[in-house]
Amino acid sequence: MTSLELTTDDFRRLAHRVSTLAEQWLTELDARAIAPALKGSDTEALFAEGLPEEGLKDAALDALGTVIAGTRAGNARFLGYVLGSGEPVGALGDYLASVLNQNVTAWRSSPTMVSMERAVVRGLAAAVGCPGFTGSLTGGGSSANLMGLTMAREAKAPANEEGSPSGVVYASTEVHMSIPKALALLGLGRRNLRLIPTDSDWRMRPEALEHAITGDVAAGRRPLAVVATAGTVNTGAVDPLKDVAAIARRHGLWMHVDGAFGALAAMAVPERFEGLALADSLSMDAHKWLYQPVDCGVLLYREAAAARRAFSFSGDYVRTLSTDSVEGFAFFDESLELSRRARALKPWLSVRYHGLRAFREAIRKDLENASHLAELVRAEPKLELLAPVPLSAVCFRYVAGLAEPERDAFNTRLMARLNARGRVYLSNATLSGRFALRACFVNHRTTAEDVRTVVAEVLATAKELQGT
């Protein structure tokens, strides 16, 4: 009979092999090609043999080197997406969380981990200027946005009312894809998402929001919530939070802030997020601008009672019997999830090791790197900056020798070729119908030299494509 048990020596030996691979990865990270030279058929072939009936024992780890070799390297010049850089102390916390294997669903099931998560949430809320807010850690901004809008619906138009769920949610045209998905999942339907135009800085226009709400009221529709964005995915724009909050309050709407990209930057530059604390709910991603390994999203809210109204539908088999405010606490009464991993262990350990000041300085460095790239683009006649840089996303394109109708196609090819070269990795955005190269700085490893490399690589790639 085959046992799943490991001896202490077996575990130590396997852990050492994995730790050695991890150490090698970190040591070689900056020298690796960001995008491995693989096709989809190559990666599928790696796993074509399926899962073995009989265990391979230590030989099971032999394939890890090949798997790692085919993995994208998130080094200092990976600037493609809003994805944090995986701070190593946080990774150690994640490792220990998997070994401890706690279900952080209620205090009685994991006492220290539940109290740790509550403390981490309180600490992050205070760090971004929202003291007194509570909440929970989530799989990411998408689930946090879904939960925030669930709370909004239950606060303003409960699902137990007669008839189908109804109500209108307002957001800018730059809203993240998770918001229309949330409306579909909630049964409100994407047709009830009202997209509000933005100004020249890609920020929601308050007067247009006011006009849309009054128009819906006059037409007999029920406004529910406004989603303001603190860091749009394309340009990093921050909606005028204070103005949006005033309109939401005046009309009795819930205000949710999608701060998955940008809100944690309020730790370093609070002046750019005036009005953040006026939100009823707020999403953030610690696996973005707190550099933690995925997954580590955050949902904050002003009133725990609103979360319980939305999520406390518990069966008797999970009912907590304690009346103590700590020992009777259950995340499943305030959250979408029942089974929940110990997500707090990585940010708790990481922040204890480095201190909040180090994270503030890293965020400021990212902001400086973005500003530096914008300056280099402005100074280079062959390049054109396509949007302001309020946070750390820089949108630009190559224009030299190209007529306007040619620029989108050329920059599309440029990005593909640039990323294939492996030294720099960028993503793209479409702004006013124009294709943009997009560099996003949420990487604690990036230096000023790396920023200069971005421009050099773009110019070198363009020269290669133009055959000059």
Short mmCIF file of C-alpha atoms in Angstrom, two decimals:
data_model
loop_
_atom_site.label_atom_id
_atom_site.label_comp_id
_atom_site.label_asym_id
_atom_site.label_seq_id
_atom_site.Cartn_x
_atom_site.Cartn_y
_atom_site.Cartn_z
CA MET A 1 0.00 0.00 0.00
CA THR A 2 1.43 3.35 -1.05
CA SER A 3 1.58 6.03 1.63
CA LEU A 4 1.47 9.79 1.16
CA GLU A 5 3.58 10.30 4.25
CA LEU A 6 7.11 11.71 4.01
CA THR A 7 9.83 11.23 6.55
CA THR A 8 11.48 14.32 7.94
CA ASP A 9 14.62 13.47 5.96
CA ASP A 10 12.61 13.08 2.74
CA PHE A 11 10.95 16.44 3.22
CA ARG A 12 14.26 18.15 4.03
CA ARG A 13 15.88 16.69 0.92
CA LEU A 14 13.04 17.69 -1.40
CA ALA A 15 12.72 21.14 0.17
CA HIS A 16 16.45 21.67 -0.32
CA ARG A 17 16.21 20.83 -4.03
CA VAL A 18 13.28 23.21 -4.51
CA SER A 19 15.02 25.93 -2.49
CA THR A 20 18.14 25.56 -4.62
CA LEU A 21 16.06 26.01 -7.79
CA ALA A 22 14.41 29.09 -6.29
CA GLU A 23 17.78 30.55 -5.31
CA GLN A 24 19.11 29.94 -8.81
CA TRP A 25 16.03 31.59 -10.31
CA LEU A 26 16.51 34.74 -8.23
CA THR A 27 20.25 34.82 -8.91
CA GLU A 28 19.82 34.51 -12.68
CA LEU A 29 16.59 36.49 -12.98
CA ASP A 30 18.03 39.68 -14.41
CA ALA A 31 20.06 37.82 -17.04
CA ARG A 32 17.18 35.66 -18.28
CA ALA A 33 15.23 36.40 -21.44
CA ILE A 34 11.86 37.64 -20.22
CA ALA A 35 9.85 35.78 -22.85
CA PRO A 36 11.11 32.20 -23.35
CA ALA A 37 11.48 31.11 -26.96
CA LEU A 38 8.63 28.61 -26.87
CA LYS A 39 5.51 27.92 -28.89
CA GLY A 40 2.22 26.67 -27.52
CA SER A 41 2.91 23.24 -28.96
CA ASP A 42 6.21 23.14 -27.03
CA THR A 43 4.59 23.74 -23.65
CA GLU A 44 1.76 21.30 -24.35
CA ALA A 45 4.32 18.64 -25.24
CA LEU A 46 5.99 19.02 -21.85
CA PHE A 47 2.90 17.63 -20.16
CA ALA A 48 1.52 15.35 -22.87
CA GLU A 49 2.30 12.15 -20.96
CA GLY A 50 -0.33 13.02 -18.35
CA LEU A 51 -0.27 12.08 -14.67
CA PRO A 52 1.57 8.89 -13.63
CA GLU A 53 -0.22 5.97 -12.03
CA GLU A 54 2.88 5.08 -10.01
CA GLY A 55 4.86 7.72 -8.18
CA LEU A 56 8.26 8.81 -9.48
CA LYS A 57 9.57 9.71 -6.01
CA ASP A 58 12.62 12.02 -6.15
CA ALA A 59 12.66 11.84 -9.95
CA ALA A 60 9.36 13.77 -9.95
CA LEU A 61 11.43 16.91 -9.35
CA ASP A 62 13.74 16.31 -12.28
CA ALA A 63 11.39 18.07 -14.70
CA LEU A 64 11.25 21.28 -12.66
CA GLY A 65 14.31 22.72 -14.39
CA THR A 66 12.62 22.40 -17.77
CA VAL A 67 9.41 23.90 -16.42
CA ILE A 68 11.30 26.86 -14.95
CA ALA A 69 13.25 27.36 -18.19
CA GLY A 70 9.95 27.87 -20.00
CA THR A 71 8.63 30.40 -17.50
CA ARG A 72 8.45 34.12 -18.15
CA ALA A 73 11.07 35.94 -16.09
CA GLY A 74 9.58 38.88 -14.19
CA ASN A 75 12.87 40.71 -13.94
CA ALA A 76 13.60 44.43 -13.71
CA ARG A 77 12.56 45.09 -17.32
CA PHE A 78 9.30 43.19 -17.26
CA LEU A 79 6.94 46.15 -17.54
CA GLY A 80 4.12 44.52 -19.44
CA TYR A 81 1.25 44.24 -16.97
CA VAL A 82 0.18 45.53 -13.58
CA LEU A 83 1.83 42.59 -11.86
CA GLY A 84 4.04 42.90 -8.81
CA SER A 85 7.56 41.57 -8.74
CA GLY A 86 7.17 38.81 -6.15
CA GLU A 87 9.13 40.03 -3.12
CA PRO A 88 11.14 37.00 -1.85
CA VAL A 89 10.32 37.28 1.87
CA GLY A 90 6.65 37.23 0.92
CA ALA A 91 7.35 34.07 -1.11
CA LEU A 92 8.75 32.43 2.02
CA GLY A 93 5.58 33.37 3.86
CA ASP A 94 3.56 31.79 1.05
CA TYR A 95 5.63 28.61 1.32
CA LEU A 96 4.97 28.36 5.05
CA ALA A 97 1.27 29.09 4.49
CA SER A 98 1.07 26.05 2.20
CA VAL A 99 2.83 23.83 4.73
CA LEU A 100 0.57 24.97 7.59
CA ASN A 101 -2.46 24.52 5.27
CA GLN A 102 -4.91 26.51 7.38
CA ASN A 103 -8.52 27.24 6.44
CA VAL A 104 -8.72 30.90 7.42
CA THR A 105 -12.49 30.98 7.44
CA ALA A 106 -13.24 31.50 11.15
CA TRP A 107 -11.25 32.09 14.31
CA ARG A 108 -12.08 28.63 15.61
CA SER A 109 -10.55 27.00 12.50
CA SER A 110 -7.33 29.04 12.44
CA PRO A 111 -6.98 31.38 15.42
CA THR A 112 -3.65 33.10 14.77
CA MET A 113 -4.12 33.34 11.00
CA VAL A 114 -7.56 34.93 11.34
CA SER A 115 -6.24 37.52 13.78
CA MET A 116 -3.21 38.07 11.54
CA GLU A 117 -5.39 38.74 8.49
CA ARG A 118 -7.59 41.17 10.42
CA ALA A 119 -4.46 43.00 11.60
CA VAL A 120 -2.97 43.11 8.08
CA VAL A 121 -6.23 44.49 6.68
CA ARG A 122 -6.41 47.17 9.40
CA GLY A 123 -2.78 48.08 8.81
CA LEU A 124 -3.17 48.42 5.04
CA ALA A 125 -6.36 50.45 5.48
CA ALA A 126 -4.53 52.88 7.76
CA ALA A 127 -1.53 53.00 5.41
CA VAL A 128 -3.67 54.20 2.48
CA GLY A 129 -5.54 56.76 4.56
CA CYS A 130 -8.67 54.76 5.40
CA PRO A 131 -8.32 54.16 9.16
CA GLY A 132 -11.24 52.32 10.68
CA PHE A 133 -12.05 50.39 7.51
CA THR A 134 -12.15 46.62 7.82
CA GLY A 135 -12.30 43.86 5.23
CA SER A 136 -10.56 40.74 4.01
CA LEU A 137 -7.91 39.41 1.65
CA THR A 138 -9.16 38.03 -1.64
CA GLY A 139 -7.89 36.22 -4.71
CA GLY A 140 -7.45 39.55 -6.48
CA GLY A 141 -9.06 42.79 -7.56
CA SER A 142 -11.69 41.04 -9.68
CA SER A 143 -13.12 39.11 -6.73
CA ALA A 144 -12.80 42.19 -4.50
CA ASN A 145 -14.74 44.25 -7.06
CA LEU A 146 -17.42 41.56 -7.30
CA MET A 147 -17.77 41.51 -3.53
CA GLY A 148 -17.87 45.30 -3.28
CA LEU A 149 -20.66 45.50 -5.87
CA THR A 150 -22.51 42.65 -4.14
CA MET A 151 -22.48 44.75 -0.98
CA ALA A 152 -23.72 47.73 -2.99
CA ARG A 153 -26.60 45.75 -4.46
CA GLU A 154 -27.65 44.36 -1.08
CA ALA A 155 -27.44 47.82 0.48
CA LYS A 156 -29.45 49.58 -2.22
CA ALA A 157 -31.58 46.89 -3.96
CA PRO A 158 -31.54 43.60 -2.05
CA ALA A 159 -31.82 40.42 -4.10
CA ASN A 160 -34.69 39.20 -1.91
CA GLU A 161 -36.97 41.92 -3.25
CA GLU A 162 -39.69 40.74 -5.62
CA GLY A 163 -38.67 40.49 -9.26
CA SER A 164 -35.28 40.24 -10.90
CA PRO A 165 -32.35 42.24 -9.52
CA SER A 166 -32.30 45.68 -11.07
CA GLY A 167 -30.37 48.90 -10.86
CA VAL A 168 -27.79 50.96 -12.69
CA VAL A 169 -24.06 51.11 -11.92
CA TYR A 170 -21.90 53.97 -13.21
CA ALA A 171 -18.22 53.87 -14.14
CA SER A 172 -15.92 55.62 -16.59
CA THR A 173 -15.22 54.38 -20.10
CA GLU A 174 -11.80 53.35 -18.76
CA VAL A 175 -13.31 50.92 -16.26
CA HIS A 176 -11.63 47.55 -15.76
CA MET A 177 -13.15 44.47 -17.40
CA SER A 178 -13.94 42.98 -13.98
CA ILE A 179 -16.75 45.49 -13.43
CA PRO A 180 -19.02 44.48 -16.35
CA LYS A 181 -18.24 40.86 -15.48
CA ALA A 182 -19.38 41.51 -11.90
CA LEU A 183 -22.66 43.02 -13.11
CA ALA A 184 -23.29 39.96 -15.25
CA LEU A 185 -22.58 37.62 -12.32
CA LEU A 186 -24.87 39.63 -10.03
CA GLY A 187 -27.75 39.35 -12.46
CA LEU A 188 -27.87 43.08 -13.05
CA GLY A 189 -26.63 42.63 -16.60
CA ARG A 190 -24.04 44.58 -18.53
CA ARG A 191 -26.80 46.69 -20.04
CA ASN A 192 -27.10 48.30 -16.60
CA LEU A 193 -23.51 49.52 -16.61
CA ARG A 194 -23.55 53.18 -17.60
CA LEU A 195 -20.16 54.24 -19.02
CA ILE A 196 -19.30 57.86 -18.27
CA PRO A 197 -16.98 59.78 -20.61
CA THR A 198 -13.56 60.93 -19.44
CA ASP A 199 -11.64 64.17 -19.72
CA SER A 200 -8.35 64.73 -21.54
CA ASP A 201 -6.52 63.06 -18.63
CA TRP A 202 -8.70 59.93 -18.89
CA ARG A 203 -10.53 60.73 -15.63
CA MET A 204 -14.28 60.39 -15.15
CA ARG A 205 -16.12 63.66 -15.80
CA PRO A 206 -18.25 64.47 -12.72
CA GLU A 207 -20.72 66.63 -14.65
CA ALA A 208 -21.34 63.75 -17.07
CA LEU A 209 -21.90 61.41 -14.12
CA GLU A 210 -24.43 63.82 -12.62
CA HIS A 211 -26.23 64.10 -15.95
CA ALA A 212 -26.40 60.31 -16.39
CA ILE A 213 -27.80 59.74 -12.90
CA THR A 214 -30.49 62.41 -13.19
CA GLY A 215 -31.44 61.08 -16.62
CA ASP A 216 -31.89 57.56 -15.27
CA VAL A 217 -33.95 58.78 -12.33
CA ALA A 218 -36.19 60.77 -14.69
CA ALA A 219 -36.63 57.64 -16.82
CA GLY A 220 -37.75 55.59 -13.81
CA ARG A 221 -34.57 53.57 -13.40
CA ARG A 222 -32.89 52.88 -10.06
CA PRO A 223 -29.26 54.05 -9.68
CA LEU A 224 -27.32 51.75 -7.34
CA ALA A 225 -23.63 52.52 -7.28
CA VAL A 226 -20.75 54.45 -8.74
CA VAL A 227 -17.42 52.75 -9.43
CA ALA A 228 -14.56 55.23 -9.33
CA THR A 229 -11.17 54.03 -10.50
CA ALA A 230 -7.95 54.75 -8.63
CA GLY A 231 -5.49 53.80 -11.34
CA THR A 232 -7.03 52.85 -14.68
CA VAL A 233 -5.40 49.88 -16.34
CA ASN A 234 -4.49 51.80 -19.51
CA THR A 235 -2.98 55.03 -18.20
CA GLY A 236 -3.11 54.89 -14.40
CA ALA A 237 -5.64 57.74 -14.27
CA VAL A 238 -7.26 58.43 -10.91
CA ASP A 239 -10.86 59.59 -11.08
CA PRO A 240 -11.75 62.76 -9.10
CA LEU A 241 -12.68 60.73 -6.04
CA LYS A 242 -13.87 63.62 -3.88
CA ASP A 243 -16.21 64.95 -6.58
CA VAL A 244 -17.53 61.50 -7.41
CA ALA A 245 -18.17 60.80 -3.72
CA ALA A 246 -20.14 64.03 -3.36
CA ILE A 247 -22.38 63.06 -6.28
CA ALA A 248 -22.85 59.53 -4.93
CA ARG A 249 -23.83 60.86 -1.51
CA ARG A 250 -26.23 63.41 -2.96
CA HIS A 251 -28.10 60.71 -4.86
CA GLY A 252 -27.86 58.02 -2.17
CA LEU A 253 -25.58 55.74 -4.20
CA TRP A 254 -22.94 53.32 -2.98
CA MET A 255 -19.41 54.37 -3.93
CA HIS A 256 -16.99 51.57 -4.73
CA VAL A 257 -13.40 52.42 -5.66
CA ASP A 258 -11.54 50.03 -7.91
CA GLY A 259 -8.06 50.67 -6.61
CA ALA A 260 -6.59 47.32 -7.62
CA PHE A 261 -3.83 49.03 -9.61
CA GLY A 262 -3.24 52.29 -7.85
CA ALA A 263 -4.71 52.61 -4.37
CA LEU A 264 -1.68 51.21 -2.52
CA ALA A 265 0.33 54.10 -3.98
CA ALA A 266 -1.61 56.25 -1.52
CA MET A 267 0.96 54.96 0.98
CA ALA A 268 3.58 57.07 -0.81
CA VAL A 269 1.66 59.89 -2.53
CA PRO A 270 -1.60 60.41 -0.59
CA GLU A 271 -2.17 63.77 -2.25
CA ARG A 272 -2.99 62.00 -5.52
CA PHE A 273 -5.86 60.08 -3.88
CA GLU A 274 -7.87 62.80 -2.18
CA GLY A 275 -11.30 61.42 -1.31
CA LEU A 276 -10.26 57.76 -1.14
CA ALA A 277 -11.55 57.47 2.42
CA LEU A 278 -15.02 58.59 1.26
CA ALA A 279 -15.56 55.22 -0.43
CA ASP A 280 -18.04 52.70 0.94
CA SER A 281 -15.85 49.89 -0.39
CA LEU A 282 -12.40 49.74 -1.94
CA SER A 283 -10.42 47.06 -3.78
CA MET A 284 -6.62 46.88 -3.78
CA ASP A 285 -4.06 44.33 -4.91
CA ALA A 286 -1.10 43.66 -2.63
CA HIS A 287 0.26 41.43 -5.42
CA LYS A 288 0.62 44.58 -7.49
CA TRP A 289 1.99 47.55 -5.60
CA LEU A 290 2.97 45.79 -2.42
CA TYR A 291 5.03 43.43 -4.62
CA GLN A 292 3.62 40.28 -3.00
CA PRO A 293 3.41 36.92 -4.78
CA VAL A 294 -0.02 36.24 -6.26
CA ASP A 295 -2.66 35.91 -5.05
CA CYS A 296 -3.21 38.68 -2.54
CA GLY A 297 -6.11 41.04 -3.24
CA VAL A 298 -7.78 43.23 -0.63
CA LEU A 299 -11.37 44.36 -0.09
CA LEU A 300 -11.89 47.19 2.38
CA TYR A 301 -15.24 48.53 3.51
CA ARG A 302 -16.53 51.16 5.87
CA GLU A 303 -19.17 49.03 7.63
CA ALA A 304 -18.84 45.34 8.44
CA ALA A 305 -22.63 45.18 8.77
CA ALA A 306 -22.92 45.82 5.01
CA ALA A 307 -20.65 42.85 4.31
CA ARG A 308 -22.63 40.60 6.64
CA ARG A 309 -25.86 41.68 5.00
CA ALA A 310 -24.43 40.56 1.65
CA PHE A 311 -22.61 37.35 2.63
CA SER A 312 -23.94 35.95 5.90
CA PHE A 313 -26.05 33.05 4.65
CA SER A 314 -24.38 30.30 6.62
CA GLY A 315 -25.60 26.76 7.17
CA ASP A 316 -25.93 25.42 10.70
CA TYR A 317 -22.88 23.18 10.24
CA VAL A 318 -20.57 26.23 10.18
CA ARG A 319 -22.41 28.35 12.73
CA THR A 320 -20.08 29.79 15.36
CA LEU A 321 -21.36 29.32 18.90
CA SER A 322 -19.05 31.72 20.73
CA THR A 323 -20.34 35.17 21.64
CA ASP A 324 -16.83 36.51 22.08
CA SER A 325 -16.11 39.25 19.51
CA VAL A 326 -12.82 37.60 18.51
CA GLU A 327 -13.50 33.91 19.03
CA GLY A 328 -16.89 34.15 17.33
CA PHE A 329 -15.55 35.95 14.27
CA ALA A 330 -15.97 34.30 10.87
CA PHE A 331 -14.71 35.58 7.53
CA PHE A 332 -17.37 33.50 5.80
CA ASP A 333 -19.97 35.88 7.26
CA GLU A 334 -18.29 38.83 5.51
CA SER A 335 -16.83 37.21 2.42
CA LEU A 336 -17.65 35.29 -0.74
CA GLU A 337 -15.35 32.41 0.18
CA LEU A 338 -15.71 29.62 2.69
CA SER A 339 -12.38 27.83 2.22
CA ARG A 340 -9.65 30.49 2.39
CA ARG A 341 -5.87 30.06 2.39
CA ALA A 342 -3.59 31.99 4.75
CA ARG A 343 -3.00 34.89 2.36
CA ALA A 344 -1.96 37.26 5.16
CA LEU A 345 1.18 35.37 6.09
CA LYS A 346 3.17 36.68 3.11
CA PRO A 347 2.42 40.44 3.49
CA TRP A 348 2.66 40.19 7.27
CA LEU A 349 6.11 38.60 7.12
CA SER A 350 7.26 40.79 4.23
CA VAL A 351 6.27 44.08 5.89
CA ARG A 352 7.67 42.98 9.26
CA TYR A 353 10.98 42.21 7.55
CA HIS A 354 11.30 45.36 5.44
CA GLY A 355 9.00 47.87 7.18
CA LEU A 356 6.32 50.04 5.57
CA ARG A 357 8.87 52.77 4.85
CA ALA A 358 10.75 50.48 2.46
CA PHE A 359 7.56 49.82 0.53
CA ARG A 360 6.75 53.53 0.35
CA GLU A 361 10.23 54.18 -1.02
CA ALA A 362 9.87 51.38 -3.59
CA ILE A 363 6.56 52.84 -4.78
CA ARG A 364 8.12 56.31 -5.07
CA LYS A 365 10.95 54.79 -7.09
CA ASP A 366 8.43 53.22 -9.47
CA LEU A 367 6.72 56.59 -9.87
CA GLU A 368 10.09 58.22 -10.57
CA ASN A 369 10.94 55.54 -13.13
CA ALA A 370 7.67 56.20 -14.95
CA SER A 371 8.30 59.94 -14.96
CA HIS A 372 11.84 59.30 -16.21
CA LEU A 373 10.56 57.20 -19.11
CA ALA A 374 8.02 59.89 -20.01
CA GLU A 375 10.82 62.47 -20.08
CA LEU A 376 12.96 60.25 -22.32
CA VAL A 377 10.04 59.72 -24.69
CA ARG A 378 9.36 63.46 -24.90
CA ALA A 379 13.03 64.09 -25.61
CA GLU A 380 13.20 61.51 -28.41
CA PRO A 381 11.82 62.83 -31.75
CA LYS A 382 11.14 59.31 -32.99
CA LEU A 383 8.72 58.64 -30.14
CA GLU A 384 5.43 60.19 -29.07
CA LEU A 385 3.89 60.22 -25.57
CA LEU A 386 0.16 59.46 -25.87
CA ALA A 387 -1.14 60.16 -22.35
CA PRO A 388 -0.25 61.89 -19.09
CA VAL A 389 1.53 59.79 -16.47
CA PRO A 390 -0.36 60.25 -13.18
CA LEU A 391 1.00 57.05 -11.66
CA SER A 392 3.31 54.50 -13.27
CA ALA A 393 1.82 53.54 -16.64
CA VAL A 394 3.51 55.16 -19.66
CA CYS A 395 1.78 54.99 -23.04
CA PHE A 396 3.79 55.96 -26.12
CA ARG A 397 4.48 54.92 -29.71
CA TYR A 398 7.11 55.02 -32.43
CA VAL A 399 6.31 57.61 -35.13
CA ALA A 400 9.46 58.35 -37.15
CA GLY A 401 8.97 58.03 -40.89
CA LEU A 402 5.41 56.76 -40.50
CA ALA A 403 2.20 58.34 -41.72
CA GLU A 404 -0.66 58.25 -39.22
CA PRO A 405 -2.48 55.35 -40.94
CA GLU A 406 0.69 53.23 -40.73
CA ARG A 407 1.47 53.78 -37.07
CA ASP A 408 -0.91 51.30 -35.44
CA ALA A 409 0.22 48.37 -37.58
CA PHE A 410 3.89 49.23 -37.22
CA ASN A 411 3.74 49.59 -33.43
CA THR A 412 1.82 46.32 -33.18
CA ARG A 413 4.65 44.56 -35.01
CA LEU A 414 7.20 46.49 -32.98
CA MET A 415 5.77 45.31 -29.68
CA ALA A 416 5.70 41.68 -30.78
CA ARG A 417 9.28 41.83 -32.01
CA LEU A 418 10.47 43.79 -28.95
CA ASN A 419 9.04 41.21 -26.57
CA ALA A 420 10.47 38.34 -28.61
CA ARG A 421 13.95 39.87 -28.30
CA GLY A 422 13.62 39.14 -24.58
CA ARG A 423 15.39 42.12 -23.01
CA VAL A 424 12.28 44.25 -22.37
CA TYR A 425 8.64 43.28 -22.12
CA LEU A 426 5.84 45.80 -22.79
CA SER A 427 2.09 45.49 -23.20
CA ASN A 428 -0.29 47.63 -25.21
CA ALA A 429 -3.27 49.95 -24.86
CA THR A 430 -5.66 51.65 -27.24
CA LEU A 431 -6.15 55.36 -26.58
CA SER A 432 -8.57 57.36 -28.73
CA GLY A 433 -8.30 54.63 -31.33
CA ARG A 434 -4.49 54.71 -31.36
CA PHE A 435 -2.32 51.70 -30.58
CA ALA A 436 0.11 52.44 -27.75
CA LEU A 437 3.14 50.70 -26.33
CA ARG A 438 2.60 50.57 -22.57
CA ALA A 439 5.21 50.27 -19.84
CA CYS A 440 3.91 49.82 -16.30
CA PHE A 441 6.25 50.16 -13.31
CA VAL A 442 5.20 48.03 -10.34
CA ASN A 443 8.54 46.32 -9.97
CA HIS A 444 10.86 46.90 -7.02
CA ARG A 445 13.84 45.69 -9.07
CA THR A 446 13.67 48.30 -11.85
CA THR A 447 16.46 50.91 -12.02
CA ALA A 448 17.05 54.09 -14.00
CA GLU A 449 19.34 52.09 -16.29
CA ASP A 450 16.49 49.69 -17.02
CA VAL A 451 14.32 52.66 -17.96
CA ARG A 452 16.93 53.85 -20.45
CA THR A 453 17.07 50.31 -21.83
CA VAL A 454 13.36 50.52 -22.68
CA VAL A 455 13.93 53.44 -25.05
CA ALA A 456 17.09 51.90 -26.50
CA GLU A 457 15.32 48.60 -27.19
CA VAL A 458 12.30 50.28 -28.79
CA LEU A 459 14.56 52.27 -31.11
CA ALA A 460 16.71 49.24 -31.93
CA THR A 461 13.64 47.14 -32.69
CA ALA A 462 12.16 49.85 -34.91
CA LYS A 463 15.44 50.09 -36.81
CA GLU A 464 15.42 46.32 -37.27
CA LEU A 465 11.87 46.36 -38.61
CA GLN A 466 12.52 49.26 -40.95
CA GLY A 467 15.74 47.67 -42.22
CA THR A 468 17.76 50.81 -41.66
#
